[in-house]
Coordinates of C-alpha atoms and ligand atoms in Angstrom, one line a residue:
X1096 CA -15.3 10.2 -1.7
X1097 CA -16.9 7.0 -1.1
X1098 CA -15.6 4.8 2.0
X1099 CA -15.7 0.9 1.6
X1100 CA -14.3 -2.5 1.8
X1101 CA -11.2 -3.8 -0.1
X1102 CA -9.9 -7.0 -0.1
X1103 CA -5.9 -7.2 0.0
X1104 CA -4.4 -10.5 -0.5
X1105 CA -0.7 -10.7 1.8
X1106 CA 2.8 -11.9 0.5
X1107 CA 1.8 -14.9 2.4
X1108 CA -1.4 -16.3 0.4
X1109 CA -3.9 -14.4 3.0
X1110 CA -7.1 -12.6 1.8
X1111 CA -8.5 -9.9 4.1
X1112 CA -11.3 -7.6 3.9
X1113 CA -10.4 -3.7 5.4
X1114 CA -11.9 -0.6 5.5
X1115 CA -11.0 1.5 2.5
X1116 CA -10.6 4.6 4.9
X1117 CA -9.2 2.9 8.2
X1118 CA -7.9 5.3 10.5
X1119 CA -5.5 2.5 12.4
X1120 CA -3.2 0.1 10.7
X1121 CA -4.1 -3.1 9.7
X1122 CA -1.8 -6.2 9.8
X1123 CA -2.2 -9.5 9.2
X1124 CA -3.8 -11.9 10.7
X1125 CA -2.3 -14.7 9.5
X1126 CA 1.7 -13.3 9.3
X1127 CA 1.4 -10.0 11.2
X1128 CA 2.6 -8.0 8.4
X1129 CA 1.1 -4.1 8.1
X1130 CA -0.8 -4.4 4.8
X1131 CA -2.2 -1.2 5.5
X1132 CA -1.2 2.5 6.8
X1133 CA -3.8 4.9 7.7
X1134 CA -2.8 8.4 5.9
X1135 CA -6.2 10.4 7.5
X1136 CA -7.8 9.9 4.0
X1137 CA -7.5 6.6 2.5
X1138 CA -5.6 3.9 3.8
X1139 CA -2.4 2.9 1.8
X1140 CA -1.6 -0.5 1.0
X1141 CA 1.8 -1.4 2.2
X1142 CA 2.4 -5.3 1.7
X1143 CA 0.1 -7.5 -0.9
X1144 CA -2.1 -6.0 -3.6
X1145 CA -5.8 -5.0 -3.9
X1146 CA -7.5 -8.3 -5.3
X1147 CA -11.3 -6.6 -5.2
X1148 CA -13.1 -3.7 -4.0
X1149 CA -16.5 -3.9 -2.6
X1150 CA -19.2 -1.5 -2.4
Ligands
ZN329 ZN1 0.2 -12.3 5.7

């Protein structure tokens, strides 16, 4: 199980790069919304969608 980068675009127009296996939530820094939830394993993407994943 490889960890890397993914880049989530928001509800709001913002692209962000996160760790693939975060083990905090991410939000936002443009609108403060959680885009992601840590789960202990991969993270899961809560607001926006996954535009690219990098390796
Ligand atoms: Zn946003």
């Amino acid at each position: 199980m490889a960890s890397k980068f993914i880049v989530v675009k928001c509800e709001c127009g913002n692209e962000q790069n996160i760790f693939s296996h975060s083990s905090r939530p991410i939000d936002c820094k443009v609108c403060g919304k959680r885009l992601a939830s840590s789960s202990g394993g991969k993270a899961i993407i809560t607001n926006g969608k996954i535009v690219k994943e990098l390796e």
